[in-house]
mmCIF file with all atom_site columns, C-alpha atoms in Angstrom:
data_model
loop_
_atom_site.group_PDB
_atom_site.id
_atom_site.type_symbol
_atom_site.label_atom_id
_atom_site.label_alt_id
_atom_site.label_comp_id
_atom_site.label_asym_id
_atom_site.label_entity_id
_atom_site.label_seq_id
_atom_site.pdbx_PDB_ins_code
_atom_site.Cartn_x
_atom_site.Cartn_y
_atom_site.Cartn_z
_atom_site.occupancy
_atom_site.B_iso_or_equiv
_atom_site.pdbx_formal_charge
_atom_site.auth_seq_id
_atom_site.auth_comp_id
_atom_site.auth_asym_id
_atom_site.auth_atom_id
_atom_site.pdbx_PDB_model_num
ATOM 1   C CA . ILE A 1 1   ? 3.924   -14.970 12.733  1.00 62.00 ? 1   ILE A CA 1
ATOM 2   C CA . ILE A 1 2   ? 1.166   -12.418 12.338  1.00 66.00 ? 2   ILE A CA 1
ATOM 3   C CA . THR A 1 3   ? 0.415   -10.362 15.409  1.00 71.00 ? 3   THR A CA 1
ATOM 4   C CA . ASP A 1 4   ? -0.661  -6.986  16.655  1.00 75.00 ? 4   ASP A CA 1
ATOM 5   C CA . ASN A 1 5   ? 1.854   -7.128  19.515  1.00 78.00 ? 5   ASN A CA 1
ATOM 6   C CA . ALA A 1 6   ? 5.530   -7.303  18.523  1.00 75.00 ? 6   ALA A CA 1
ATOM 7   C CA . ALA A 1 7   ? 6.641   -7.276  22.181  1.00 79.00 ? 7   ALA A CA 1
ATOM 8   C CA . ASN A 1 8   ? 4.828   -10.569 22.808  1.00 81.00 ? 8   ASN A CA 1
ATOM 9   C CA . VAL A 1 9   ? 6.510   -12.125 19.762  1.00 77.00 ? 9   VAL A CA 1
ATOM 10  C CA . ALA A 1 10  ? 9.933   -10.992 20.983  1.00 76.00 ? 10  ALA A CA 1
ATOM 11  C CA . ALA A 1 11  ? 9.195   -12.429 24.448  1.00 81.00 ? 11  ALA A CA 1
ATOM 12  C CA . LEU A 1 12  ? 8.133   -15.777 22.926  1.00 76.00 ? 12  LEU A CA 1
ATOM 13  C CA . ILE A 1 13  ? 11.254  -15.943 20.789  1.00 73.00 ? 13  ILE A CA 1
ATOM 14  C CA . ASN A 1 14  ? 13.477  -15.153 23.762  1.00 75.00 ? 14  ASN A CA 1
ATOM 15  C CA . LYS A 1 15  ? 11.699  -17.753 25.922  1.00 78.00 ? 15  LYS A CA 1
ATOM 16  C CA . HIS A 1 16  ? 11.518  -20.655 23.481  1.00 75.00 ? 16  HIS A CA 1
ATOM 17  C CA . PHE A 1 17  ? 14.650  -20.387 21.368  1.00 73.00 ? 17  PHE A CA 1
ATOM 18  C CA . VAL A 1 18  ? 18.039  -21.358 22.689  1.00 66.00 ? 18  VAL A CA 1
ATOM 19  C CA . GLU A 1 19  ? 20.769  -18.768 22.589  1.00 68.00 ? 19  GLU A CA 1
ATOM 20  C CA . SER A 1 20  ? 22.451  -20.377 19.576  1.00 63.00 ? 20  SER A CA 1
ATOM 21  C CA . SER A 1 21  ? 19.248  -20.347 17.503  1.00 66.00 ? 21  SER A CA 1
ATOM 22  C CA . MET A 1 22  ? 19.260  -18.228 14.402  1.00 64.00 ? 22  MET A CA 1
ATOM 23  C CA . THR A 1 23  ? 16.360  -15.811 14.652  1.00 61.00 ? 23  THR A CA 1
ATOM 24  C CA . ARG A 1 24  ? 15.497  -12.529 13.038  1.00 68.00 ? 24  ARG A CA 1
ATOM 25  C CA . THR A 1 25  ? 14.119  -9.364  14.514  1.00 73.00 ? 25  THR A CA 1
ATOM 26  C CA . PRO A 1 26  ? 10.361  -9.226  14.005  1.00 76.00 ? 26  PRO A CA 1
ATOM 27  C CA . ILE A 1 27  ? 9.234   -6.709  11.399  1.00 83.00 ? 27  ILE A CA 1
ATOM 28  C CA . ILE A 1 28  ? 5.903   -5.014  11.877  1.00 86.00 ? 28  ILE A CA 1
ATOM 29  C CA . ILE A 1 29  ? 4.021   -4.702  8.588   1.00 88.00 ? 29  ILE A CA 1
ATOM 30  C CA . GLY A 1 30  ? 0.832   -2.702  8.244   1.00 90.00 ? 30  GLY A CA 1
ATOM 31  C CA . HIS A 1 31  ? -1.075  -4.685  5.629   1.00 92.00 ? 31  HIS A CA 1
ATOM 32  C CA . ARG A 1 32  ? -3.146  -2.125  3.699   1.00 92.00 ? 32  ARG A CA 1
ATOM 33  C CA . GLY A 1 33  ? -2.189  0.312   6.458   1.00 91.00 ? 33  GLY A CA 1
ATOM 34  C CA . ASN A 1 34  ? -3.800  -0.263  9.833   1.00 90.00 ? 34  ASN A CA 1
ATOM 35  C CA . PRO A 1 35  ? -7.326  -1.438  9.003   1.00 90.00 ? 35  PRO A CA 1
ATOM 36  C CA . SER A 1 36  ? -8.239  -2.007  12.655  1.00 89.00 ? 36  SER A CA 1
ATOM 37  C CA . GLN A 1 37  ? -7.933  1.761   13.246  1.00 92.00 ? 37  GLN A CA 1
ATOM 38  C CA . ALA A 1 38  ? -8.683  3.305   9.845   1.00 94.00 ? 38  ALA A CA 1
ATOM 39  C CA . PRO A 1 39  ? -10.171 2.133   6.543   1.00 95.00 ? 39  PRO A CA 1
ATOM 40  C CA . GLU A 1 40  ? -7.859  -0.063  4.469   1.00 93.00 ? 40  GLU A CA 1
ATOM 41  C CA . ASN A 1 41  ? -5.586  1.487   1.866   1.00 94.00 ? 41  ASN A CA 1
ATOM 42  C CA . THR A 1 42  ? -6.209  5.042   3.053   1.00 97.00 ? 42  THR A CA 1
ATOM 43  C CA . LEU A 1 43  ? -3.765  7.758   3.955   1.00 97.00 ? 43  LEU A CA 1
ATOM 44  C CA . SER A 1 44  ? -5.115  7.749   7.518   1.00 96.00 ? 44  SER A CA 1
ATOM 45  C CA . GLY A 1 45  ? -4.545  3.976   7.666   1.00 96.00 ? 45  GLY A CA 1
ATOM 46  C CA . PHE A 1 46  ? -0.928  4.315   6.537   1.00 96.00 ? 46  PHE A CA 1
ATOM 47  C CA . ILE A 1 47  ? -0.352  7.147   9.001   1.00 96.00 ? 47  ILE A CA 1
ATOM 48  C CA . LYS A 1 48  ? -1.826  5.035   11.833  1.00 95.00 ? 48  LYS A CA 1
ATOM 49  C CA . ALA A 1 49  ? 0.427   2.113   10.890  1.00 94.00 ? 49  ALA A CA 1
ATOM 50  C CA . TYR A 1 50  ? 3.442   4.417   10.941  1.00 94.00 ? 50  TYR A CA 1
ATOM 51  C CA . GLU A 1 51  ? 2.426   6.118   14.194  1.00 93.00 ? 51  GLU A CA 1
ATOM 52  C CA . ASN A 1 52  ? 1.865   2.731   15.833  1.00 91.00 ? 52  ASN A CA 1
ATOM 53  C CA . GLY A 1 53  ? 5.397   1.591   14.993  1.00 90.00 ? 53  GLY A CA 1
ATOM 54  C CA . ALA A 1 54  ? 5.073   -0.310  11.727  1.00 91.00 ? 54  ALA A CA 1
ATOM 55  C CA . ASP A 1 55  ? 8.433   -0.800  10.036  1.00 91.00 ? 55  ASP A CA 1
ATOM 56  C CA . VAL A 1 56  ? 6.670   -1.227  6.707   1.00 94.00 ? 56  VAL A CA 1
ATOM 57  C CA . PHE A 1 57  ? 3.210   -0.683  5.335   1.00 93.00 ? 57  PHE A CA 1
ATOM 58  C CA . GLU A 1 58  ? 1.785   -2.262  2.207   1.00 95.00 ? 58  GLU A CA 1
ATOM 59  C CA . VAL A 1 59  ? -0.205  -0.440  -0.457  1.00 95.00 ? 59  VAL A CA 1
ATOM 60  C CA . ASP A 1 60  ? -2.055  -1.874  -3.429  1.00 95.00 ? 60  ASP A CA 1
ATOM 61  C CA . VAL A 1 61  ? -1.820  0.176   -6.601  1.00 96.00 ? 61  VAL A CA 1
ATOM 62  C CA . GLU A 1 62  ? -4.058  0.366   -9.661  1.00 95.00 ? 62  GLU A CA 1
ATOM 63  C CA . ILE A 1 63  ? -4.001  2.851   -12.521 1.00 95.00 ? 63  ILE A CA 1
ATOM 64  C CA . THR A 1 64  ? -6.913  4.951   -13.741 1.00 96.00 ? 64  THR A CA 1
ATOM 65  C CA . LYS A 1 65  ? -7.964  5.451   -17.347 1.00 96.00 ? 65  LYS A CA 1
ATOM 66  C CA . ASP A 1 66  ? -6.196  8.825   -17.382 1.00 97.00 ? 66  ASP A CA 1
ATOM 67  C CA . GLY A 1 67  ? -2.918  7.411   -16.018 1.00 95.00 ? 67  GLY A CA 1
ATOM 68  C CA . HIS A 1 68  ? -3.057  8.238   -12.298 1.00 97.00 ? 68  HIS A CA 1
ATOM 69  C CA . VAL A 1 69  ? -1.792  5.629   -9.850  1.00 97.00 ? 69  VAL A CA 1
ATOM 70  C CA . ILE A 1 70  ? -4.293  5.172   -7.050  1.00 97.00 ? 70  ILE A CA 1
ATOM 71  C CA . ILE A 1 71  ? -4.260  3.085   -3.908  1.00 97.00 ? 71  ILE A CA 1
ATOM 72  C CA . MET A 1 72  ? -6.875  0.370   -4.341  1.00 96.00 ? 72  MET A CA 1
ATOM 73  C CA . HIS A 1 73  ? -6.857  -3.364  -3.642  1.00 95.00 ? 73  HIS A CA 1
ATOM 74  C CA . ASP A 1 74  ? -9.781  -4.352  -5.832  1.00 95.00 ? 74  ASP A CA 1
ATOM 75  C CA . SER A 1 75  ? -10.306 -3.830  -9.535  1.00 94.00 ? 75  SER A CA 1
ATOM 76  C CA . THR A 1 76  ? -13.474 -1.866  -8.702  1.00 96.00 ? 76  THR A CA 1
ATOM 77  C CA . LEU A 1 77  ? -14.382 0.692   -6.041  1.00 97.00 ? 77  LEU A CA 1
ATOM 78  C CA . ASN A 1 78  ? -17.589 -1.103  -5.015  1.00 97.00 ? 78  ASN A CA 1
ATOM 79  C CA . ARG A 1 79  ? -16.415 -2.893  -1.846  1.00 96.00 ? 79  ARG A CA 1
ATOM 80  C CA . THR A 1 80  ? -14.523 -0.010  -0.244  1.00 97.00 ? 80  THR A CA 1
ATOM 81  C CA . THR A 1 81  ? -16.273 3.158   -1.445  1.00 98.00 ? 81  THR A CA 1
ATOM 82  C CA . THR A 1 82  ? -19.677 4.686   -2.083  1.00 98.00 ? 82  THR A CA 1
ATOM 83  C CA . TYR A 1 83  ? -19.395 3.813   -5.794  1.00 98.00 ? 83  TYR A CA 1
ATOM 84  C CA . LYS A 1 84  ? -22.268 1.642   -7.050  1.00 96.00 ? 84  LYS A CA 1
ATOM 85  C CA . GLY A 1 85  ? -21.487 1.526   -10.779 1.00 97.00 ? 85  GLY A CA 1
ATOM 86  C CA . SER A 1 86  ? -20.030 -1.200  -12.959 1.00 97.00 ? 86  SER A CA 1
ATOM 87  C CA . LYS A 1 87  ? -16.770 0.395   -14.142 1.00 98.00 ? 87  LYS A CA 1
ATOM 88  C CA . THR A 1 88  ? -13.399 -0.986  -13.149 1.00 97.00 ? 88  THR A CA 1
ATOM 89  C CA . VAL A 1 89  ? -10.663 1.342   -11.894 1.00 96.00 ? 89  VAL A CA 1
ATOM 90  C CA . THR A 1 90  ? -8.955  1.224   -15.295 1.00 95.00 ? 90  THR A CA 1
ATOM 91  C CA . GLN A 1 91  ? -12.193 2.447   -16.916 1.00 97.00 ? 91  GLN A CA 1
ATOM 92  C CA . MET A 1 92  ? -12.501 5.427   -14.564 1.00 98.00 ? 92  MET A CA 1
ATOM 93  C CA . THR A 1 93  ? -10.737 8.782   -14.493 1.00 98.00 ? 93  THR A CA 1
ATOM 94  C CA . LEU A 1 94  ? -9.122  10.118  -11.351 1.00 98.00 ? 94  LEU A CA 1
ATOM 95  C CA . ALA A 1 95  ? -11.948 12.669  -11.065 1.00 98.00 ? 95  ALA A CA 1
ATOM 96  C CA . GLU A 1 96  ? -14.516 9.844   -11.087 1.00 98.00 ? 96  GLU A CA 1
ATOM 97  C CA . VAL A 1 97  ? -12.567 7.947   -8.414  1.00 98.00 ? 97  VAL A CA 1
ATOM 98  C CA . LYS A 1 98  ? -12.176 11.077  -6.265  1.00 98.00 ? 98  LYS A CA 1
ATOM 99  C CA . ALA A 1 99  ? -15.935 11.716  -6.453  1.00 98.00 ? 99  ALA A CA 1
ATOM 100 C CA . GLU A 1 100 ? -16.506 8.735   -4.129  1.00 98.00 ? 100 GLU A CA 1
ATOM 101 C CA . PHE A 1 101 ? -15.998 8.394   -0.372  1.00 98.00 ? 101 PHE A CA 1
ATOM 102 C CA . ILE A 1 102 ? -14.227 5.565   1.430   1.00 98.00 ? 102 ILE A CA 1
ATOM 103 C CA . LEU A 1 103 ? -16.492 3.369   3.568   1.00 97.00 ? 103 LEU A CA 1
ATOM 104 C CA . GLY A 1 104 ? -15.731 2.838   7.245   1.00 95.00 ? 104 GLY A CA 1
ATOM 105 C CA . LYS A 1 105 ? -15.852 -0.514  9.048   1.00 90.00 ? 105 LYS A CA 1
ATOM 106 C CA . ASP A 1 106 ? -19.529 0.138   9.729   1.00 93.00 ? 106 ASP A CA 1
ATOM 107 C CA . GLY A 1 107 ? -20.190 0.440   5.991   1.00 94.00 ? 107 GLY A CA 1
ATOM 108 C CA . LYS A 1 108 ? -20.994 4.129   6.255   1.00 97.00 ? 108 LYS A CA 1
ATOM 109 C CA . PRO A 1 109 ? -19.175 6.770   4.193   1.00 98.00 ? 109 PRO A CA 1
ATOM 110 C CA . THR A 1 110 ? -16.243 8.547   5.798   1.00 97.00 ? 110 THR A CA 1
ATOM 111 C CA . GLU A 1 111 ? -14.812 11.902  4.739   1.00 96.00 ? 111 GLU A CA 1
ATOM 112 C CA . GLU A 1 112 ? -11.841 10.154  3.112   1.00 97.00 ? 112 GLU A CA 1
ATOM 113 C CA . LYS A 1 113 ? -11.223 9.793   -0.588  1.00 98.00 ? 113 LYS A CA 1
ATOM 114 C CA . VAL A 1 114 ? -9.213  7.127   -2.409  1.00 98.00 ? 114 VAL A CA 1
ATOM 115 C CA . PRO A 1 115 ? -5.585  8.260   -2.149  1.00 98.00 ? 115 PRO A CA 1
ATOM 116 C CA . THR A 1 116 ? -3.145  8.427   -5.012  1.00 98.00 ? 116 THR A CA 1
ATOM 117 C CA . LEU A 1 117 ? 0.370   7.051   -4.815  1.00 97.00 ? 117 LEU A CA 1
ATOM 118 C CA . LYS A 1 118 ? 1.507   10.661  -5.197  1.00 97.00 ? 118 LYS A CA 1
ATOM 119 C CA . GLU A 1 119 ? -0.368  11.628  -2.024  1.00 98.00 ? 119 GLU A CA 1
ATOM 120 C CA . VAL A 1 120 ? 1.284   8.754   -0.158  1.00 97.00 ? 120 VAL A CA 1
ATOM 121 C CA . CYS A 1 121 ? 4.689   9.859   -1.465  1.00 95.00 ? 121 CYS A CA 1
ATOM 122 C CA . ASP A 1 122 ? 3.960   13.470  -0.481  1.00 96.00 ? 122 ASP A CA 1
ATOM 123 C CA . TYR A 1 123 ? 3.366   12.392  3.106   1.00 96.00 ? 123 TYR A CA 1
ATOM 124 C CA . PHE A 1 124 ? 5.994   9.669   3.527   1.00 94.00 ? 124 PHE A CA 1
ATOM 125 C CA . ALA A 1 125 ? 8.927   10.888  1.408   1.00 91.00 ? 125 ALA A CA 1
ATOM 126 C CA . ASP A 1 126 ? 10.769  12.195  4.474   1.00 90.00 ? 126 ASP A CA 1
ATOM 127 C CA . LYS A 1 127 ? 9.692   9.459   6.928   1.00 90.00 ? 127 LYS A CA 1
ATOM 128 C CA . ASP A 1 128 ? 11.752  6.518   8.132   1.00 85.00 ? 128 ASP A CA 1
ATOM 129 C CA . CYS A 1 129 ? 9.391   3.840   6.891   1.00 87.00 ? 129 CYS A CA 1
ATOM 130 C CA . LYS A 1 130 ? 9.557   1.276   4.112   1.00 92.00 ? 130 LYS A CA 1
ATOM 131 C CA . ILE A 1 131 ? 6.660   0.702   1.764   1.00 94.00 ? 131 ILE A CA 1
ATOM 132 C CA . PHE A 1 132 ? 5.638   -2.490  0.002   1.00 93.00 ? 132 PHE A CA 1
ATOM 133 C CA . VAL A 1 133 ? 3.967   -1.512  -3.272  1.00 94.00 ? 133 VAL A CA 1
ATOM 134 C CA . GLU A 1 134 ? 1.825   -4.300  -4.681  1.00 94.00 ? 134 GLU A CA 1
ATOM 135 C CA . PHE A 1 135 ? 0.989   -4.001  -8.362  1.00 93.00 ? 135 PHE A CA 1
ATOM 136 C CA . LYS A 1 136 ? -2.606  -5.072  -8.902  1.00 89.00 ? 136 LYS A CA 1
ATOM 137 C CA . GLY A 1 137 ? -4.625  -5.697  -12.041 1.00 80.00 ? 137 GLY A CA 1
ATOM 138 C CA . GLY A 1 138 ? -3.401  -6.415  -15.514 1.00 83.00 ? 138 GLY A CA 1
ATOM 139 C CA . ASN A 1 139 ? -2.651  -2.944  -16.854 1.00 85.00 ? 139 ASN A CA 1
ATOM 140 C CA . ALA A 1 140 ? 1.081   -2.868  -17.637 1.00 84.00 ? 140 ALA A CA 1
ATOM 141 C CA . GLN A 1 141 ? 1.067   0.959   -17.467 1.00 90.00 ? 141 GLN A CA 1
ATOM 142 C CA . ASN A 1 142 ? 0.714   0.595   -13.699 1.00 90.00 ? 142 ASN A CA 1
ATOM 143 C CA . VAL A 1 143 ? 4.396   -0.312  -13.333 1.00 92.00 ? 143 VAL A CA 1
ATOM 144 C CA . PRO A 1 144 ? 6.142   2.514   -15.234 1.00 93.00 ? 144 PRO A CA 1
ATOM 145 C CA . ALA A 1 145 ? 3.730   5.113   -13.851 1.00 94.00 ? 145 ALA A CA 1
ATOM 146 C CA . SER A 1 146 ? 4.399   3.958   -10.280 1.00 94.00 ? 146 SER A CA 1
ATOM 147 C CA . LEU A 1 147 ? 8.153   3.652   -10.754 1.00 92.00 ? 147 LEU A CA 1
ATOM 148 C CA . LYS A 1 148 ? 8.365   7.097   -12.361 1.00 93.00 ? 148 LYS A CA 1
ATOM 149 C CA . LEU A 1 149 ? 6.605   8.618   -9.379  1.00 94.00 ? 149 LEU A CA 1
ATOM 150 C CA . LEU A 1 150 ? 8.816   6.777   -6.889  1.00 91.00 ? 150 LEU A CA 1
ATOM 151 C CA . GLN A 1 151 ? 11.884  7.983   -8.805  1.00 90.00 ? 151 GLN A CA 1
ATOM 152 C CA . GLU A 1 152 ? 10.626  11.595  -8.787  1.00 93.00 ? 152 GLU A CA 1
ATOM 153 C CA . TYR A 1 153 ? 10.333  11.387  -4.994  1.00 93.00 ? 153 TYR A CA 1
ATOM 154 C CA . ASN A 1 154 ? 13.676  9.588   -4.672  1.00 91.00 ? 154 ASN A CA 1
ATOM 155 C CA . MET A 1 155 ? 11.886  6.826   -2.785  1.00 89.00 ? 155 MET A CA 1
ATOM 156 C CA . ALA A 1 156 ? 13.109  3.723   -4.607  1.00 83.00 ? 156 ALA A CA 1
ATOM 157 C CA . TYR A 1 157 ? 15.349  2.849   -1.658  1.00 84.00 ? 157 TYR A CA 1
ATOM 158 C CA . LEU A 1 158 ? 12.286  2.857   0.648   1.00 88.00 ? 158 LEU A CA 1
ATOM 159 C CA . VAL A 1 159 ? 10.164  0.623   -1.565  1.00 90.00 ? 159 VAL A CA 1
ATOM 160 C CA . ASP A 1 160 ? 9.936   -3.086  -2.259  1.00 90.00 ? 160 ASP A CA 1
ATOM 161 C CA . VAL A 1 161 ? 7.508   -4.229  -4.929  1.00 91.00 ? 161 VAL A CA 1
ATOM 162 C CA . ILE A 1 162 ? 5.336   -7.300  -4.870  1.00 91.00 ? 162 ILE A CA 1
ATOM 163 C CA . SER A 1 163 ? 2.910   -8.720  -7.408  1.00 92.00 ? 163 SER A CA 1
ATOM 164 C CA . PHE A 1 164 ? 1.272   -11.940 -8.487  1.00 91.00 ? 164 PHE A CA 1
ATOM 165 C CA . ASN A 1 165 ? 2.036   -10.804 -12.050 1.00 91.00 ? 165 ASN A CA 1
ATOM 166 C CA . ALA A 1 166 ? 5.559   -12.025 -12.841 1.00 91.00 ? 166 ALA A CA 1
ATOM 167 C CA . SER A 1 167 ? 5.898   -9.696  -15.837 1.00 91.00 ? 167 SER A CA 1
ATOM 168 C CA . PHE A 1 168 ? 5.343   -6.700  -13.515 1.00 91.00 ? 168 PHE A CA 1
ATOM 169 C CA . LEU A 1 169 ? 8.222   -7.895  -11.345 1.00 91.00 ? 169 LEU A CA 1
ATOM 170 C CA . THR A 1 170 ? 10.448  -8.454  -14.388 1.00 91.00 ? 170 THR A CA 1
ATOM 171 C CA . GLN A 1 171 ? 9.595   -4.978  -15.666 1.00 90.00 ? 171 GLN A CA 1
ATOM 172 C CA . THR A 1 172 ? 10.452  -3.489  -12.255 1.00 90.00 ? 172 THR A CA 1
ATOM 173 C CA . GLN A 1 173 ? 13.737  -5.353  -12.099 1.00 89.00 ? 173 GLN A CA 1
ATOM 174 C CA . LYS A 1 174 ? 14.736  -4.025  -15.527 1.00 89.00 ? 174 LYS A CA 1
ATOM 175 C CA . GLU A 1 175 ? 14.002  -0.405  -14.554 1.00 84.00 ? 175 GLU A CA 1
ATOM 176 C CA . TYR A 1 176 ? 15.279  -0.672  -10.948 1.00 81.00 ? 176 TYR A CA 1
ATOM 177 C CA . PRO A 1 177 ? 17.762  -3.569  -10.762 1.00 77.00 ? 177 PRO A CA 1
ATOM 178 C CA . GLY A 1 178 ? 18.297  -3.093  -7.017  1.00 71.00 ? 178 GLY A CA 1
ATOM 179 C CA . MET A 1 179 ? 14.650  -2.960  -6.077  1.00 72.00 ? 179 MET A CA 1
#
C-alpha cells in the first residue's frame, strides 16, 4: 500500500481485518525523500520526510569521476539540475556536479546543490531514522566508497541497501554480512 496518510491505512487495516489476521505495522518510506514538498534526492527532501514522520527514506547513490558518492537517481544531471551537457555522473568531478543547481517542481533552479552521501550522513548520523541506499549505475567503486563512508559514520545498522545490480548486493553482503 502506498499512501501519504499512514493513519488512514491503520484505520483500514483495523476495520477490514479480523482480530486473528496477521498484519504488520505500516512503515512510512520517503521515496527519494519527500518530493511533494522538496526536490527529489535533496537534503531538504530527506529532512522533510524525516520531519513528517517517515520511518525510512530512500536515497539513490552514484559515484563521481573523482570518487565522491553523490545522491542522484539518474546517470546524468540533466533531468534534475541546471546541467545541460552530455557527461554522465561518472564522467564528472564533484566540483562539476556542485556547480549546478537542483530544479524545483516548476522546472526553475532552486538554491540547492546535489548532496553527497557524506552530507546526508553528517545530518542523519544521530537521528532515529533508517535509510535505504540504492546503488545506481554500473560503477563497482560505488559500493566500497559508500560502505566505507557508512562505516566511518557508524551507520551500517541504520542502512539497508537495494540495487538492481546483483553483484552490488553480493559485494555489500561480503563486506557487511548483517546488512
